[in-house]
């Protein structure tokens, strides 16, 4: 038996060497690839250049310019004005709140249709609906919420006349932070479902059963296996949800006008050119958003590294 | 009283009954295999013993106690799954130690026990690898170690080798058997590979349609199959439709041929039966041999030859009937060609008569297409 094992081990080594060799081979063939192979990518690179590199570059340059186009840091000192700081804070709070709440509800929903074992029909309905709803944002979404939960919205009116519940009397206001959060959560939930569903599908039934077989409770299973296995995907999903809310503009603008000053709305105001018109400050604010997102992603990739040591 | 006992256990999923009134008794330290075709209920039965499925009726006893209503976490039975069952987020060491950790064993003791287990499966140097860094065979070794680390009352394995390639499969099954013998652990092993079942089991339960068709040692199952299903499921077999022509003298006819058997055919006169004879029971007739009352001699032609390595399989045609004959290979062998006349001889004891009124797993009916 020992001999056979040794043999298997040496086979194993042999196999590793072979894969090493074939890896080198494929690298080699990649290096040899013809310039013509890259032709197909030209439209893609042009697109990237026109709509990502140029705007980002002009944003970067513009943030360091005054109206006359000469170098200045004044835009950044303006960022420290209380109204702009508070605008950043409220944007972060809105994004984090809706990412967490939408993420939680979306996770539970995704769990129900995957591991929870709801019928196939329910599953495909939720998936399809999520695909549509996660893209439902901007003016149409705001309008939908206004006409259902606005002051004279359908649900508001029905609750008031039929059930005698006055939403607005009891503190709810669609045009407030929580009203906006509620509206965001409408697309955060389905987005979470879409992102996390594959991860949940990848959870093997055997892990659960093996842990049970070794005496573990449901809690112990989730604590030692379920959560650790899902953590990288959960983190990735939350970041995506955060970014999704962080950059949203149209929904907030059409729902609350300028009532809730999230950063994208302030930027819009600077660039569109009403009384406040100062595009260079707008650029600096946008750069600030890029910075926050970059920090978030850095923190994320650090957490990701810790949580996914075991991943291939 | 067996160590694991199934008393009239049945299981239905909705209207579909997949295990029917099963009785089984496994002795302490015994290695029993469930062998059968796909969908015959092997996994379901094993999962009922493990506690993952609740029997629709009947009782399951482990070590004298009725465990029918005990949840899997409290049964203390080790289980090895087909694949994918190692925890991907834990190293080999953590995987093997998981059950002990859950049981509240001290860290020091876990360390010691895991080392023992690693030595047992000869994987000491893989202790800190993650499952995805292991080959399939190594993963199953770890799964085995993980299952026995908690010293379970019994070990349950559901086709643990079926995802591995043939060579590793043979090596690992011998290792499983060796470890089982060393620890003396009662083991139930599910497989659909008859060779695997024969090589490692103390007893084999051949299952079909949710029932145990026959249970016995590999030797019994192979040499004295109770039904033509069992006979044809295990090994290669000549399974021929026959009619009893002389019940008293054990003589049956196949087409125009008459064959002598050693079976008692009471009350079977003129009834259709199945005659089985293993290919290795046949040999070429030597013209010098006298034909005795105890032997059958058939003359026919060679249809084709299959070279199987250690043996050579002759497919021959006698009238409308095809038969296999296996002979040991040797380099001096002169292989006949298609159409060459042959004469084969086999004893009447080699012929087993089985009831005809059932289909069989893989009778020789298909031979003609196979050729
Ligand atoms: N959870 C379930 N719900 C409904 N039917 C099931 C379930 N589990 C098994 N079955 C059915 O029960 C029958 C027996 O399944 P089982 O898995 O026990 O077969 P098996 O002998 O292990 O087959 P295989 O060799 O393919 O693994 C099959 O027809 C299967 O479709
Ligand atoms: Mg099975």
PDB file of C-alpha atoms in Angstrom, chain B residues 163-314:
ATOM      1  CA  UNK B 163     -15.355   9.962 -10.270  1.00  0.00           C
ATOM      2  CA  UNK B 164     -11.772   8.717 -10.389  1.00  0.00           C
ATOM      3  CA  UNK B 165      -9.909   7.114 -13.237  1.00  0.00           C
ATOM      4  CA  UNK B 166      -9.554   3.359 -13.400  1.00  0.00           C
ATOM      5  CA  UNK B 167      -6.030   2.969 -12.070  1.00  0.00           C
ATOM      6  CA  UNK B 168      -6.481   5.167  -9.009  1.00  0.00           C
ATOM      7  CA  UNK B 169      -9.840   3.530  -8.427  1.00  0.00           C
ATOM      8  CA  UNK B 170      -8.303   0.086  -8.084  1.00  0.00           C
ATOM      9  CA  UNK B 171      -5.504   1.315  -5.842  1.00  0.00           C
ATOM     10  CA  UNK B 172      -7.773   3.337  -3.604  1.00  0.00           C
ATOM     11  CA  UNK B 173     -10.317   0.583  -3.166  1.00  0.00           C
ATOM     12  CA  UNK B 174      -7.574  -1.672  -1.853  1.00  0.00           C
ATOM     13  CA  UNK B 175      -6.527   1.115   0.519  1.00  0.00           C
ATOM     14  CA  UNK B 176     -10.084   1.535   1.724  1.00  0.00           C
ATOM     15  CA  UNK B 177     -10.341  -2.160   2.397  1.00  0.00           C
ATOM     16  CA  UNK B 178      -6.966  -2.204   4.172  1.00  0.00           C
ATOM     17  CA  UNK B 179      -7.939   0.709   6.417  1.00  0.00           C
ATOM     18  CA  UNK B 180     -11.318  -0.853   7.105  1.00  0.00           C
ATOM     19  CA  UNK B 181      -9.653  -4.106   8.152  1.00  0.00           C
ATOM     20  CA  UNK B 182      -7.083  -2.318  10.263  1.00  0.00           C
ATOM     21  CA  UNK B 183      -9.721  -0.380  12.181  1.00  0.00           C
ATOM     22  CA  UNK B 184     -12.280  -3.169  12.104  1.00  0.00           C
ATOM     23  CA  UNK B 185     -14.953  -0.641  11.284  1.00  0.00           C
ATOM     24  CA  UNK B 186     -18.382  -1.750  10.109  1.00  0.00           C
ATOM     25  CA  UNK B 187     -18.750  -0.485   6.561  1.00  0.00           C
ATOM     26  CA  UNK B 188     -21.496  -0.141   3.986  1.00  0.00           C
ATOM     27  CA  UNK B 189     -20.257   0.629   0.527  1.00  0.00           C
ATOM     28  CA  UNK B 190     -22.424   1.637  -2.424  1.00  0.00           C
ATOM     29  CA  UNK B 191     -21.216   0.899  -5.915  1.00  0.00           C
ATOM     30  CA  UNK B 192     -22.467  -0.071  -9.322  1.00  0.00           C
ATOM     31  CA  UNK B 193     -19.140  -1.632 -10.203  1.00  0.00           C
ATOM     32  CA  UNK B 194     -19.411  -5.390  -9.703  1.00  0.00           C
ATOM     33  CA  UNK B 195     -15.688  -5.966  -9.847  1.00  0.00           C
ATOM     34  CA  UNK B 196     -15.144  -3.360  -7.147  1.00  0.00           C
ATOM     35  CA  UNK B 197     -17.840  -4.902  -4.984  1.00  0.00           C
ATOM     36  CA  UNK B 198     -16.409  -8.394  -5.375  1.00  0.00           C
ATOM     37  CA  UNK B 199     -12.872  -7.391  -4.601  1.00  0.00           C
ATOM     38  CA  UNK B 200     -13.469  -5.551  -1.330  1.00  0.00           C
ATOM     39  CA  UNK B 201     -16.649  -6.885   0.255  1.00  0.00           C
ATOM     40  CA  UNK B 202     -17.286  -9.498   2.877  1.00  0.00           C
ATOM     41  CA  UNK B 203     -20.804  -9.666   1.533  1.00  0.00           C
ATOM     42  CA  UNK B 204     -22.596  -8.121  -1.401  1.00  0.00           C
ATOM     43  CA  UNK B 205     -26.257  -7.150  -1.454  1.00  0.00           C
ATOM     44  CA  UNK B 206     -27.357  -7.076  -5.059  1.00  0.00           C
ATOM     45  CA  UNK B 207     -30.192  -4.572  -5.338  1.00  0.00           C
ATOM     46  CA  UNK B 208     -32.827  -4.184  -7.963  1.00  0.00           C
ATOM     47  CA  UNK B 209     -35.956  -2.035  -7.994  1.00  0.00           C
ATOM     48  CA  UNK B 210     -35.598  -1.059  -4.361  1.00  0.00           C
ATOM     49  CA  UNK B 211     -35.173  -4.627  -3.158  1.00  0.00           C
ATOM     50  CA  UNK B 212     -32.264  -6.817  -2.229  1.00  0.00           C
ATOM     51  CA  UNK B 213     -32.308  -9.526  -4.837  1.00  0.00           C
ATOM     52  CA  UNK B 214     -29.588 -11.589  -3.221  1.00  0.00           C
ATOM     53  CA  UNK B 215     -27.095 -11.150  -0.430  1.00  0.00           C
ATOM     54  CA  UNK B 216     -24.017 -13.292   0.037  1.00  0.00           C
ATOM     55  CA  UNK B 217     -20.263 -13.467  -0.166  1.00  0.00           C
ATOM     56  CA  UNK B 218     -18.705 -12.539  -3.504  1.00  0.00           C
ATOM     57  CA  UNK B 219     -17.996 -16.239  -4.024  1.00  0.00           C
ATOM     58  CA  UNK B 220     -21.624 -17.209  -3.454  1.00  0.00           C
ATOM     59  CA  UNK B 221     -23.002 -14.390  -5.545  1.00  0.00           C
ATOM     60  CA  UNK B 222     -20.735 -15.243  -8.432  1.00  0.00           C
ATOM     61  CA  UNK B 223     -21.001 -18.992  -8.327  1.00  0.00           C
ATOM     62  CA  UNK B 224     -24.517 -19.463  -7.057  1.00  0.00           C
ATOM     63  CA  UNK B 225     -26.558 -16.517  -8.282  1.00  0.00           C
ATOM     64  CA  UNK B 226     -30.159 -16.820  -7.147  1.00  0.00           C
ATOM     65  CA  UNK B 227     -31.744 -15.065 -10.102  1.00  0.00           C
ATOM     66  CA  UNK B 228     -30.768 -14.448 -13.665  1.00  0.00           C
ATOM     67  CA  UNK B 229     -30.573 -10.730 -12.835  1.00  0.00           C
ATOM     68  CA  UNK B 230     -27.884 -11.367 -10.263  1.00  0.00           C
ATOM     69  CA  UNK B 231     -26.198 -13.875 -12.541  1.00  0.00           C
ATOM     70  CA  UNK B 232     -26.005 -11.503 -15.443  1.00  0.00           C
ATOM     71  CA  UNK B 233     -25.142  -8.444 -13.351  1.00  0.00           C
ATOM     72  CA  UNK B 234     -21.998 -10.032 -12.035  1.00  0.00           C
ATOM     73  CA  UNK B 235     -19.263 -11.111 -14.386  1.00  0.00           C
ATOM     74  CA  UNK B 236     -19.835 -12.319 -17.918  1.00  0.00           C
ATOM     75  CA  UNK B 237     -22.373 -14.975 -18.434  1.00  0.00           C
ATOM     76  CA  UNK B 238     -23.968 -17.175 -21.037  1.00  0.00           C
ATOM     77  CA  UNK B 239     -27.663 -16.775 -20.362  1.00  0.00           C
ATOM     78  CA  UNK B 240     -29.756 -18.936 -22.624  1.00  0.00           C
ATOM     79  CA  UNK B 241     -33.478 -19.439 -23.067  1.00  0.00           C
ATOM     80  CA  UNK B 242     -34.193 -23.106 -22.610  1.00  0.00           C
ATOM     81  CA  UNK B 243     -37.088 -25.501 -22.219  1.00  0.00           C
ATOM     82  CA  UNK B 244     -37.174 -28.402 -19.782  1.00  0.00           C
ATOM     83  CA  UNK B 245     -37.540 -31.598 -21.778  1.00  0.00           C
ATOM     84  CA  UNK B 246     -36.725 -34.210 -19.150  1.00  0.00           C
ATOM     85  CA  UNK B 247     -37.329 -32.945 -15.645  1.00  0.00           C
ATOM     86  CA  UNK B 248     -36.257 -36.131 -13.949  1.00  0.00           C
ATOM     87  CA  UNK B 249     -32.848 -36.252 -15.597  1.00  0.00           C
ATOM     88  CA  UNK B 250     -32.289 -32.495 -15.606  1.00  0.00           C
ATOM     89  CA  UNK B 251     -32.255 -32.180 -19.371  1.00  0.00           C
ATOM     90  CA  UNK B 252     -33.203 -29.003 -21.179  1.00  0.00           C
ATOM     91  CA  UNK B 253     -33.300 -28.078 -24.834  1.00  0.00           C
ATOM     92  CA  UNK B 254     -32.032 -24.991 -26.526  1.00  0.00           C
ATOM     93  CA  UNK B 255     -33.203 -25.001 -30.116  1.00  0.00           C
ATOM     94  CA  UNK B 256     -32.247 -28.405 -31.360  1.00  0.00           C
ATOM     95  CA  UNK B 257     -29.532 -28.895 -28.723  1.00  0.00           C
ATOM     96  CA  UNK B 258     -30.047 -30.920 -25.595  1.00  0.00           C
ATOM     97  CA  UNK B 259     -28.063 -30.032 -22.504  1.00  0.00           C
ATOM     98  CA  UNK B 260     -27.582 -31.905 -19.258  1.00  0.00           C
ATOM     99  CA  UNK B 261     -27.775 -30.007 -15.993  1.00  0.00           C
ATOM    100  CA  UNK B 262     -27.302 -30.981 -12.377  1.00  0.00           C
ATOM    101  CA  UNK B 263     -30.355 -29.035 -11.288  1.00  0.00           C
ATOM    102  CA  UNK B 264     -33.449 -30.608  -9.932  1.00  0.00           C
ATOM    103  CA  UNK B 265     -36.249 -29.600 -12.236  1.00  0.00           C
ATOM    104  CA  UNK B 266     -39.204 -30.945 -10.301  1.00  0.00           C
ATOM    105  CA  UNK B 267     -42.550 -29.862 -11.692  1.00  0.00           C
ATOM    106  CA  UNK B 268     -40.793 -27.937 -14.453  1.00  0.00           C
ATOM    107  CA  UNK B 269     -41.504 -30.373 -17.286  1.00  0.00           C
ATOM    108  CA  UNK B 270     -41.946 -28.464 -20.567  1.00  0.00           C
ATOM    109  CA  UNK B 271     -41.567 -25.112 -18.829  1.00  0.00           C
ATOM    110  CA  UNK B 272     -39.322 -22.377 -20.187  1.00  0.00           C
ATOM    111  CA  UNK B 273     -36.266 -21.693 -18.012  1.00  0.00           C
ATOM    112  CA  UNK B 274     -32.991 -19.876 -18.257  1.00  0.00           C
ATOM    113  CA  UNK B 275     -29.764 -21.765 -18.419  1.00  0.00           C
ATOM    114  CA  UNK B 276     -26.641 -19.999 -17.268  1.00  0.00           C
ATOM    115  CA  UNK B 277     -23.067 -21.067 -17.677  1.00  0.00           C
ATOM    116  CA  UNK B 278     -19.958 -18.987 -17.028  1.00  0.00           C
ATOM    117  CA  UNK B 279     -17.629 -18.569 -20.006  1.00  0.00           C
ATOM    118  CA  UNK B 280     -14.699 -19.908 -17.985  1.00  0.00           C
ATOM    119  CA  UNK B 281     -16.547 -23.210 -17.480  1.00  0.00           C
ATOM    120  CA  UNK B 282     -16.245 -24.018 -21.175  1.00  0.00           C
ATOM    121  CA  UNK B 283     -13.215 -25.563 -22.824  1.00  0.00           C
ATOM    122  CA  UNK B 284     -12.331 -26.969 -26.202  1.00  0.00           C
ATOM    123  CA  UNK B 285     -13.333 -30.594 -26.533  1.00  0.00           C
ATOM    124  CA  UNK B 286     -10.442 -32.908 -27.076  1.00  0.00           C
ATOM    125  CA  UNK B 287     -11.494 -35.588 -29.584  1.00  0.00           C
ATOM    126  CA  UNK B 288      -9.663 -38.143 -27.468  1.00  0.00           C
ATOM    127  CA  UNK B 289     -11.841 -37.418 -24.405  1.00  0.00           C
ATOM    128  CA  UNK B 290     -14.718 -39.778 -23.947  1.00  0.00           C
ATOM    129  CA  UNK B 291     -18.054 -38.060 -23.647  1.00  0.00           C
ATOM    130  CA  UNK B 292     -19.405 -39.023 -20.253  1.00  0.00           C
ATOM    131  CA  UNK B 293     -22.883 -38.758 -18.853  1.00  0.00           C
ATOM    132  CA  UNK B 294     -21.811 -35.689 -16.899  1.00  0.00           C
ATOM    133  CA  UNK B 295     -20.579 -33.519 -19.728  1.00  0.00           C
ATOM    134  CA  UNK B 296     -22.143 -31.494 -22.474  1.00  0.00           C
ATOM    135  CA  UNK B 297     -20.447 -31.269 -25.840  1.00  0.00           C
ATOM    136  CA  UNK B 298     -21.512 -28.712 -28.409  1.00  0.00           C
ATOM    137  CA  UNK B 299     -20.273 -28.262 -31.943  1.00  0.00           C
ATOM    138  CA  UNK B 300     -20.491 -24.980 -33.758  1.00  0.00           C
ATOM    139  CA  UNK B 301     -18.402 -22.268 -35.367  1.00  0.00           C
ATOM    140  CA  UNK B 302     -16.231 -19.386 -34.217  1.00  0.00           C
ATOM    141  CA  UNK B 303     -17.949 -16.045 -34.586  1.00  0.00           C
ATOM    142  CA  UNK B 304     -15.236 -13.744 -33.278  1.00  0.00           C
ATOM    143  CA  UNK B 305     -12.385 -13.523 -30.811  1.00  0.00           C
ATOM    144  CA  UNK B 306     -11.960 -10.833 -28.184  1.00  0.00           C
ATOM    145  CA  UNK B 307      -8.538 -10.454 -26.683  1.00  0.00           C
ATOM    146  CA  UNK B 308      -8.913  -9.307 -23.077  1.00  0.00           C
ATOM    147  CA  UNK B 309      -5.316  -9.509 -21.915  1.00  0.00           C
ATOM    148  CA  UNK B 310      -5.016 -12.280 -19.389  1.00  0.00           C
ATOM    149  CA  UNK B 311      -7.870 -14.104 -21.042  1.00  0.00           C
ATOM    150  CA  UNK B 312      -9.128 -14.640 -24.557  1.00  0.00           C
ATOM    151  CA  UNK B 313     -12.867 -14.616 -25.136  1.00  0.00           C
ATOM    152  CA  UNK B 314     -14.185 -16.806 -27.918  1.00  0.00           C
TER     153      UNK B 314
END
